[in-house]
Coordinates of C-alpha atoms and ligand atoms in Angstrom, one line a residue:
M1 CA -10.8 -14.8 -8.9
S2 CA -13.7 -17.0 -8.0
E3 CA -17.2 -15.7 -8.6
S4 CA -17.7 -15.3 -4.9
Y5 CA -14.4 -13.3 -4.6
D6 CA -15.7 -11.0 -7.3
A7 CA -19.1 -10.7 -5.8
A8 CA -17.6 -10.0 -2.3
A9 CA -15.5 -7.2 -3.7
V10 CA -18.5 -5.6 -5.3
A11 CA -20.6 -6.1 -2.2
L12 CA -18.0 -4.6 0.0
S13 CA -18.0 -1.4 -2.0
D14 CA -21.1 -0.2 -0.2
G15 CA -23.0 0.5 -3.4
M16 CA -20.1 2.2 -5.2
L17 CA -19.7 -0.8 -7.6
R18 CA -22.2 -3.0 -9.2
R19 CA -22.5 -5.3 -12.2
E20 CA -25.0 -5.2 -15.0
S21 CA -24.9 -8.3 -17.3
G22 CA -21.3 -8.9 -16.1
R23 CA -20.3 -5.3 -16.9
L24 CA -18.7 -3.3 -14.0
L25 CA -20.2 0.1 -13.2
I26 CA -18.9 2.7 -10.7
E27 CA -21.9 4.7 -9.6
E28 CA -23.9 4.8 -12.9
V29 CA -21.0 4.8 -15.3
P30 CA -19.8 1.6 -17.0
V31 CA -16.1 1.4 -16.4
D32 CA -15.3 0.4 -20.0
V33 CA -17.1 3.6 -21.2
L34 CA -15.1 5.6 -18.8
V35 CA -11.8 4.2 -20.2
E36 CA -12.9 5.1 -23.8
R37 CA -13.0 8.7 -22.7
F38 CA -10.1 8.7 -20.3
P39 CA -7.6 6.1 -21.2
A40 CA -6.2 3.6 -18.7
P41 CA -4.3 3.3 -16.5
L42 CA -6.7 5.5 -14.6
F43 CA -7.7 6.3 -11.1
V44 CA -11.4 6.7 -10.6
V45 CA -13.0 8.1 -7.4
S46 CA -16.7 8.0 -6.6
E47 CA -18.0 11.3 -5.2
S48 CA -21.0 9.9 -3.5
A49 CA -18.9 7.1 -1.9
L50 CA -16.6 9.8 -0.6
R51 CA -19.4 11.9 0.8
R52 CA -21.1 8.8 2.3
R53 CA -17.9 7.6 3.9
V54 CA -16.9 10.9 5.5
R55 CA -20.5 11.3 6.9
R56 CA -20.3 7.8 8.3
I57 CA -17.0 8.4 10.0
R58 CA -18.2 11.6 11.5
A59 CA -21.5 10.0 12.7
A60 CA -19.6 7.0 14.2
F61 CA -17.6 9.4 16.5
E62 CA -20.6 11.7 17.2
R63 CA -22.5 8.8 18.6
V64 CA -19.9 8.2 21.3
W65 CA -18.2 11.6 22.0
R66 CA -20.5 13.3 24.4
H67 CA -18.6 16.5 25.2
G68 CA -18.9 18.6 22.1
E69 CA -18.7 18.6 18.3
V70 CA -16.8 16.1 16.1
L71 CA -14.6 17.5 13.4
V72 CA -13.1 15.3 10.6
L73 CA -9.7 16.4 9.4
P74 CA -9.0 14.1 6.4
A75 CA -5.4 13.4 5.9
V76 CA -4.6 15.3 2.8
K77 CA -1.6 13.2 2.0
A78 CA -3.8 10.2 1.3
N79 CA -5.3 11.8 -1.8
P80 CA -4.4 15.4 -2.4
V81 CA -6.4 15.8 -5.6
L82 CA -8.0 19.3 -5.4
A83 CA -11.5 18.2 -6.4
L84 CA -11.6 15.6 -3.7
Q85 CA -10.4 18.1 -1.1
R86 CA -13.2 20.5 -2.4
V87 CA -15.8 17.7 -1.9
L88 CA -14.6 17.3 1.7
A89 CA -14.5 21.0 2.3
Q90 CA -18.2 21.1 1.2
E91 CA -18.8 18.4 3.8
G92 CA -17.6 20.7 6.5
C93 CA -14.2 19.0 7.0
G94 CA -11.0 20.4 8.1
A95 CA -7.6 19.1 6.9
D96 CA -4.6 17.4 8.4
L97 CA -1.6 18.3 6.3
V98 CA 2.1 18.5 6.1
G99 CA 4.1 21.1 4.2
A100 CA 3.5 24.1 2.0
G101 CA 2.1 22.1 -0.9
E102 CA -0.7 20.4 1.1
L103 CA -1.5 23.7 2.8
E104 CA -1.9 25.3 -0.6
V105 CA -4.3 22.6 -1.9
A106 CA -6.4 22.8 1.3
V107 CA -6.6 26.6 0.9
R108 CA -7.6 26.3 -2.8
A109 CA -10.2 23.7 -1.9
G110 CA -11.8 26.2 0.4
V111 CA -11.2 24.4 3.7
H112 CA -11.8 26.8 6.6
P113 CA -8.4 27.8 7.9
G114 CA -9.4 27.4 11.5
R115 CA -10.2 23.7 10.8
I116 CA -6.8 23.0 9.3
S117 CA -3.9 21.5 11.2
L118 CA -0.4 22.1 9.9
N119 CA 1.4 19.0 11.1
G120 CA 4.8 17.4 10.4
T121 CA 8.3 17.4 11.8
A122 CA 10.9 20.2 11.3
K123 CA 8.5 22.7 9.9
D124 CA 10.2 25.6 8.1
R125 CA 9.8 29.2 9.0
A126 CA 8.0 30.3 5.8
T127 CA 5.3 27.6 6.1
I128 CA 4.7 28.5 9.8
E129 CA 4.4 32.2 8.8
R130 CA 1.9 31.3 6.0
A131 CA -0.1 29.2 8.4
V132 CA -0.2 31.9 11.1
A133 CA -1.1 34.6 8.5
L134 CA -4.0 32.4 7.2
G135 CA -5.3 31.5 10.7
V136 CA -4.3 27.9 10.3
R137 CA -3.5 25.9 13.5
V138 CA 0.1 24.8 13.8
T139 CA 0.5 21.4 15.5
V140 CA 3.7 21.8 17.4
D141 CA 6.1 18.9 16.9
D142 CA 9.1 20.4 18.7
V143 CA 9.9 23.3 21.1
R144 CA 11.7 25.1 18.2
E145 CA 8.5 25.6 16.4
I146 CA 7.0 27.5 19.3
E147 CA 9.6 30.2 18.9
L148 CA 9.0 30.3 15.1
A149 CA 5.3 30.7 15.8
V150 CA 5.9 33.6 18.2
M151 CA 8.1 35.3 15.7
A152 CA 5.5 34.9 12.9
A153 CA 2.7 36.2 15.2
R154 CA 4.8 39.2 16.2
A155 CA 5.6 40.0 12.6
L156 CA 2.0 39.7 11.5
G157 CA 0.5 41.4 14.6
K158 CA -1.8 38.6 15.4
Q159 CA -2.1 35.6 17.7
A160 CA -1.0 32.2 16.5
D161 CA -3.2 29.2 17.2
L162 CA -1.2 26.2 18.3
R163 CA -1.9 22.5 19.2
V164 CA 0.6 20.1 20.7
R165 CA 1.4 16.7 19.3
L166 CA 2.0 14.2 22.2
R167 CA 3.8 10.9 22.2
P168 CA 1.8 8.6 24.5
H169 CA 3.6 5.3 25.3
F170 CA 1.5 2.2 26.0
E171 CA 3.4 -0.9 27.1
T172 CA 2.4 -3.8 24.8
D173 CA 4.1 -6.7 23.2
A174 CA 1.7 -6.5 20.2
R175 CA 3.2 -6.6 16.8
M176 CA 2.3 -4.7 13.6
D177 CA -0.4 -6.6 11.7
S178 CA 1.5 -6.4 8.4
F179 CA 5.2 -6.7 8.9
G180 CA 5.3 -8.2 12.4
M181 CA 7.6 -5.6 14.1
P182 CA 6.9 -4.8 17.8
I183 CA 4.6 -1.8 17.9
N184 CA 6.4 -0.4 20.9
D185 CA 9.6 -0.3 19.0
I186 CA 8.0 1.4 15.9
Y187 CA 6.0 3.9 17.9
G188 CA 8.7 4.6 20.5
T189 CA 11.2 5.5 17.7
Y190 CA 8.7 7.2 15.3
K191 CA 10.0 10.8 15.1
S192 CA 6.7 12.8 15.4
G193 CA 5.6 14.6 18.5
L194 CA 7.0 16.4 21.5
P195 CA 9.2 14.1 23.6
Y196 CA 7.9 13.7 27.2
D197 CA 11.2 15.4 28.4
D198 CA 10.3 18.6 26.6
L199 CA 6.7 19.1 27.9
A200 CA 7.6 21.3 30.8
E201 CA 9.7 23.6 28.7
A202 CA 7.0 23.7 26.0
G203 CA 4.5 24.6 28.7
R204 CA 6.6 27.6 29.7
A205 CA 7.1 28.7 26.0
L206 CA 3.4 28.4 25.2
T207 CA 2.5 31.0 27.8
A208 CA 3.7 33.7 25.3
P209 CA 1.0 36.3 24.7
E210 CA 1.3 35.9 21.0
L211 CA 0.0 32.3 21.3
R212 CA -3.3 30.6 21.9
V213 CA -2.9 26.9 22.7
S214 CA -6.1 25.1 21.8
G215 CA -5.5 21.4 21.9
V216 CA -3.6 18.2 21.8
M217 CA -3.2 15.5 19.2
M218 CA -1.7 12.1 18.7
H219 CA -1.5 9.8 15.7
M220 CA -0.9 6.1 16.3
G221 CA -0.7 5.0 12.7
R222 CA -2.0 1.9 11.1
Y223 CA 0.1 -0.6 12.9
T224 CA -2.7 -2.8 14.1
T225 CA -6.4 -3.6 13.9
D226 CA -6.2 -5.0 17.4
L227 CA -8.7 -2.9 19.3
S228 CA -7.1 -3.7 22.7
V229 CA -3.9 -2.0 21.5
I230 CA -5.8 0.9 20.0
G231 CA -7.8 1.2 23.2
G232 CA -4.6 1.1 25.3
Y233 CA -3.0 3.9 23.3
S234 CA -6.2 6.0 23.5
R235 CA -6.4 5.6 27.2
R236 CA -2.7 6.5 27.6
F237 CA -3.3 9.6 25.4
G238 CA -6.1 10.7 27.7
E239 CA -3.9 10.2 30.8
L240 CA -1.0 12.0 29.2
T241 CA -3.4 14.9 28.3
A242 CA -4.5 15.1 31.9
E243 CA -0.8 15.1 33.0
V244 CA 0.0 17.9 30.6
S245 CA -3.0 19.8 32.0
E246 CA -1.6 19.5 35.5
L247 CA 2.0 20.3 34.4
W248 CA 0.8 23.4 32.7
G249 CA -1.1 24.7 35.7
G250 CA -4.6 23.6 34.9
W251 CA -4.6 24.4 31.1
T252 CA -7.6 22.6 29.5
P253 CA -7.7 21.5 25.9
R254 CA -10.5 22.7 23.7
T255 CA -9.8 20.2 21.0
I256 CA -8.5 16.6 21.3
D257 CA -7.3 15.0 18.1
V258 CA -6.9 11.2 18.0
G259 CA -5.2 11.2 14.6
G260 CA -5.9 8.5 11.9
G261 CA -4.9 4.9 11.4
F262 CA -8.4 3.4 11.2
A263 CA -8.6 0.3 9.1
P264 CA -10.6 0.6 5.9
P265 CA -13.5 -1.9 5.4
V266 CA -11.4 -3.9 2.9
D267 CA -8.0 -3.7 4.5
G268 CA -5.6 -4.6 1.7
F269 CA -2.8 -3.5 4.0
G270 CA -0.3 -6.2 4.8
R271 CA -2.2 -9.0 3.2
A272 CA 0.3 -9.9 0.5
N273 CA 2.7 -10.9 3.3
P274 CA 2.7 -14.7 3.5
D275 CA 2.8 -14.7 7.3
F276 CA 0.0 -12.2 7.7
V277 CA -2.9 -13.5 9.7
A278 CA -5.7 -11.3 8.4
P279 CA -8.1 -10.3 11.2
D280 CA -11.3 -8.8 10.0
P281 CA -10.8 -5.1 10.3
P282 CA -13.1 -3.5 12.9
S283 CA -15.8 -1.2 11.6
I284 CA -15.4 2.5 12.0
E285 CA -18.2 2.4 14.5
R286 CA -16.4 -0.1 16.7
H287 CA -13.2 1.8 16.3
A288 CA -14.9 5.0 17.5
E289 CA -16.4 3.3 20.5
V290 CA -13.1 1.8 21.7
V291 CA -11.2 5.1 21.1
C292 CA -13.7 7.3 22.9
E293 CA -14.4 4.9 25.8
N294 CA -10.7 4.6 26.5
L295 CA -9.8 8.2 25.8
G296 CA -12.6 9.1 28.3
K297 CA -11.2 6.8 31.0
G298 CA -7.7 8.3 30.5
L299 CA -9.0 11.9 30.6
A300 CA -11.1 11.1 33.7
S301 CA -7.8 10.5 35.6
G302 CA -7.2 14.2 35.6
G303 CA -10.8 15.5 36.2
L304 CA -10.6 17.9 33.2
D305 CA -13.6 20.0 32.3
L306 CA -14.4 18.8 28.8
E307 CA -17.6 20.7 28.3
G308 CA -17.7 21.8 24.7
C309 CA -14.4 20.1 23.9
V310 CA -14.2 19.2 20.1
L311 CA -13.0 15.7 19.1
E312 CA -11.0 15.6 16.0
V313 CA -10.2 12.6 13.8
E314 CA -7.8 12.4 10.9
P315 CA -8.7 9.4 8.6
G316 CA -6.7 8.8 5.5
R317 CA -6.8 5.2 4.3
A318 CA -10.2 4.5 5.9
L319 CA -11.7 7.5 4.2
F320 CA -10.2 7.6 0.7
G321 CA -9.3 3.9 0.2
P322 CA -12.8 2.5 -0.2
C323 CA -13.9 5.3 -2.6
G324 CA -11.6 4.6 -5.5
I325 CA -10.6 2.0 -8.1
H326 CA -7.7 1.8 -10.5
V327 CA -8.3 0.6 -14.0
A328 CA -5.7 -1.1 -16.1
T329 CA -5.6 -2.7 -19.6
L330 CA -4.3 -6.1 -20.2
L331 CA -1.6 -5.7 -22.8
N332 CA -0.3 -9.2 -23.2
V333 CA -0.8 -12.7 -21.9
K334 CA 2.4 -14.6 -21.6
R335 CA 2.6 -18.4 -20.9
Q336 CA 5.3 -20.9 -20.2
T337 CA 5.2 -24.7 -19.9
R338 CA 8.7 -25.2 -18.7
P339 CA 10.3 -25.3 -16.1
F340 CA 6.7 -25.3 -14.8
P341 CA 3.4 -24.0 -16.3
F342 CA 2.9 -20.3 -15.5
T343 CA 0.8 -17.5 -16.9
W344 CA 1.3 -13.8 -16.6
Y345 CA -1.3 -11.1 -17.3
E346 CA 0.8 -8.2 -18.3
T347 CA -0.9 -4.8 -17.8
D348 CA -0.3 -1.2 -18.7
T349 CA -0.1 -0.1 -15.1
T350 CA 2.6 -0.7 -12.5
Q351 CA 3.4 -1.0 -8.8
L352 CA 4.8 2.5 -9.2
F353 CA 1.2 3.7 -9.4
L354 CA -0.2 1.2 -7.0
S355 CA 2.5 1.8 -4.4
E356 CA 0.5 0.4 -1.5
I357 CA 1.3 -3.0 -3.0
P358 CA 5.1 -2.9 -2.6
D359 CA 5.2 -0.4 0.2
E360 CA 2.5 -1.8 2.5
A361 CA 2.2 -5.3 1.2
A362 CA -1.3 -4.5 0.2
R363 CA -3.4 -6.9 -1.8
P364 CA -6.3 -5.0 -3.3
P365 CA -9.0 -7.2 -4.9
V366 CA -8.4 -7.3 -8.7
I367 CA -11.5 -8.1 -10.8
P368 CA -12.3 -8.1 -14.5
V369 CA -14.3 -5.2 -15.8
H370 CA -16.3 -7.7 -18.0
L371 CA -17.1 -10.8 -16.1
P372 CA -18.1 -13.6 -18.5
E373 CA -21.0 -15.7 -17.4
T374 CA -19.3 -18.9 -18.3
G375 CA -15.9 -20.2 -19.1
D376 CA -12.9 -21.5 -17.3
R377 CA -10.9 -19.5 -14.8
A378 CA -7.2 -19.9 -14.3
E379 CA -4.6 -18.9 -11.8
V380 CA -2.5 -16.2 -13.2
R381 CA 0.0 -13.6 -12.0
V382 CA -1.0 -10.0 -12.7
V383 CA 2.1 -7.9 -13.4
G384 CA 2.9 -4.3 -14.2
R385 CA 5.0 -2.8 -17.0
S386 CA 8.0 -1.4 -15.2
C387 CA 11.3 -3.2 -15.3
M388 CA 10.9 -4.3 -11.6
S389 CA 9.3 -7.6 -10.9
D390 CA 6.2 -5.5 -10.6
V391 CA 3.8 -8.2 -9.1
L392 CA 0.4 -6.7 -8.7
A393 CA -1.4 -9.9 -7.8
R394 CA 0.8 -12.9 -7.0
T395 CA -2.0 -15.5 -7.7
A396 CA -5.3 -14.2 -9.1
T397 CA -8.0 -16.6 -10.3
L398 CA -9.3 -14.8 -13.3
P399 CA -11.3 -15.7 -16.4
A400 CA -9.6 -16.1 -19.8
M401 CA -8.8 -12.6 -20.9
R402 CA -7.5 -11.0 -24.1
P403 CA -5.2 -8.1 -24.7
G404 CA -7.4 -5.0 -24.5
D405 CA -9.6 -6.3 -21.7
L406 CA -9.7 -4.3 -18.5
L407 CA -9.0 -5.1 -14.9
A408 CA -10.1 -3.1 -11.9
F409 CA -8.0 -2.9 -8.7
C410 CA -10.6 -2.2 -6.0
F411 CA -10.4 0.2 -3.0
T412 CA -7.2 1.9 -4.2
G413 CA -8.2 5.5 -3.5
A414 CA -5.7 6.1 -0.7
Y415 CA -2.0 6.8 -1.0
N416 CA -1.5 5.1 -4.4
D417 CA -1.7 8.2 -6.6
A418 CA -0.1 10.3 -3.9
N419 CA 2.9 8.0 -3.8
A420 CA 3.2 7.3 -7.5
S421 CA 6.6 7.7 -9.0
N422 CA 8.2 7.7 -12.5
L423 CA 10.7 4.9 -12.8
N424 CA 11.2 4.0 -16.5
L425 CA 9.8 7.5 -17.1
L426 CA 6.3 6.2 -17.0
P427 CA 3.8 9.1 -16.9
R428 CA 1.4 9.0 -13.9
P429 CA -2.3 8.3 -14.6
A430 CA -5.2 10.7 -14.6
T431 CA -7.9 10.8 -11.9
V432 CA -11.6 10.9 -12.8
L433 CA -14.3 11.8 -10.4
V434 CA -17.6 10.0 -11.0
N435 CA -20.9 11.5 -9.8
G436 CA -24.0 9.6 -10.8
T437 CA -24.0 9.4 -14.6
H438 CA -21.3 12.1 -14.9
A439 CA -17.5 11.7 -15.1
H440 CA -15.1 14.6 -14.7
L441 CA -11.4 14.7 -15.3
V442 CA -10.0 16.1 -12.1
R443 CA -6.4 15.4 -12.6
R444 CA -5.0 15.0 -16.1
A445 CA -2.5 12.2 -16.9
E446 CA 1.2 13.2 -17.0
T447 CA 2.8 13.4 -20.4
I448 CA 6.3 12.5 -21.4
D449 CA 7.0 16.3 -21.9
D450 CA 5.9 16.8 -18.2
L451 CA 8.5 14.3 -17.2
L452 CA 11.3 16.0 -19.2
A453 CA 10.2 19.5 -18.4
R454 CA 12.7 19.8 -15.4
D455 CA 15.7 18.8 -17.4
T456 CA 18.2 21.2 -19.1
L457 CA 21.3 20.7 -21.1
P458 CA 24.3 22.9 -20.3
D459 CA 25.9 24.7 -23.3
H460 CA 28.7 22.2 -23.8
L461 CA 26.2 19.3 -24.2
R462 CA 23.9 21.0 -26.6
H463 CA 25.1 19.1 -29.6
P464 CA 24.5 15.3 -29.5
A465 CA 27.2 14.6 -32.1
T466 CA 30.3 16.2 -30.4
G467 CA 31.8 14.2 -27.7
A468 CA 34.8 16.4 -26.9
A469 CA 35.3 17.3 -23.2
R470 CA 35.8 21.0 -22.5
Ligands
PLP1 C1 -0.8 13.0 11.6 C2 -1.4 12.0 10.8 N1 -2.8 12.0 10.8 C3 -3.5 11.1 10.0 C4 -2.8 10.2 9.1 C5 -3.6 9.3 8.3 O1 -3.4 8.0 8.6 P1 -4.2 6.8 8.0 O2 -4.2 7.0 6.5 O3 -3.6 5.5 8.5 O4 -5.6 6.9 8.5 C6 -1.4 10.2 9.1 C7 -0.7 9.3 8.3 O5 0.5 9.1 8.2 C8 -0.7 11.1 10.0 O6 0.6 11.2 10.0

C-alpha cells in the first residue's frame, strides 16, 4: 500500500471514508472505536452512502429515460440485511429477489409489494402463491410458472401480476472482463429467462383472465464493463420486446426492466486475475446513457407506445459494494528468509467472509485503520485464518503492523456477507450500520452454538465413551 493507493481508496469512497491524523473514520465514527464495541471481523455499512448511492443511480436513469418513472429494484441477494432493505424501502425502492427467504425480508423491510419482482428459475408453488397473495409481481422464467400463477390467482380469487424475463441474444466475440470466457457462450447457456422458442406459447397462456402481464425484464450480468457490449444487449432487448409485442397481438409493456450488472466505481471484480486488463469502470451515468439510448433504438423498431412506461433497474454490486467495508484484526506477523524472504500478515477474517475474492477474483483495496505518518512500508501477503490458502491480498504494500492492529477491506458491501460460509466452523461476522456519529448492530455475529444448533445425535451415539455398533 503506497500512500497514494491509500489516499485513492479513501477518495473513491465518495465521502464515506476519511482520515483524521492517520485514523480511519467511516462517516463520523473512528473505525477502531467501532471495533471496541463490535469486535472484528466486522462488516460496516454506511447508511448515508447507501442513500446517496441509490439516489444517484435513480437520478442517472431519470436523466435519460423520457417515457415515465424510474424505479430502482435493488438486488436483495447482494446484501439481504433487514436494516439495509428498510433504508432502501424508505428511499422508495422496490426489490429484485429470489425465493421465499428474500421475499420475507423485503416484506418485513416494508417494500411495497407492487414494487417487488419475484425472480429466479424453477419457482415453487408455495412461493408463487405467497407472491400472488401479497400482490408481488412474479417474473416468469418458464411457461410452467404461468400455470402455477393461474392456479394461485384462482385459489385466492384475485389477479396475479406477471412480468416476463426475456433472453436477448447479441452476437459478439467480446469476452468476460474477469475470467476471459466468451460472453456469448456464458449468456447463451445461462439458464434464466424464457427461451425464444417458448414465447408464442407463453403469449397464449398469458391471456388467461386471472393474469395481468405488466412488463418485460432481462439481466445481462456483470460480464463486462465494455459499453459497446452493454449497448448491444440493450438494443437487442428493445428489439426483442418489440417482437414480443407483435407476436402477442400488440401487447404493450408498462414496465421495462434492464436488470443489474452495473460496475461499481471501484470494481474489484476480476482484478486479482493476473491476465486481467482493468478498464476503468464506466460511471453509472454513462451506463444509464448507453443502456437507455440503445434500448430506445431497439424499441423504436416496433413503434411501441411507451407513454408512461416505467424503467426498472436492479443494481446489486454497484449499489451495495461501495457503501461497506470489512474490518479485520492482524493476529500474527509471520516471516521467512528461506527459500526466499516472505511476510504474511495473518488476520482474524477469511476468504469465506470475503467470498468475492475467491469467487469473482476481486481485489478490494486493503488499508490500515491507523496510517502511520512515517516509517517503512513492505510488501506482504495478507491472509485469512481458514485452512485454505486464504489469500486476501496477494501483494499488499503496507506499513509495519503489529498483532492487534486493524485492516479495512474497502468497498466490500456486496455479496460478501451474503455468500459467507462456515468452513472450519468459523462463525460469520456481525454487520453494523453507521449513521453520522451513531453505530447500530443490525446483524449480530454468529456464535459457535448457532453453528451447532442444527446438529443432533441419534440415541445410539449419545454416549461418547461406548463405541459398540448396534
Ligand atoms: C435478475 C438479477 N437482477 C439483478 C442482479 C444484480 O446484479 P449485479 O449485482 O451485478 O448488479 C442479479 C444478479 O445476479 C440478477 O440475477
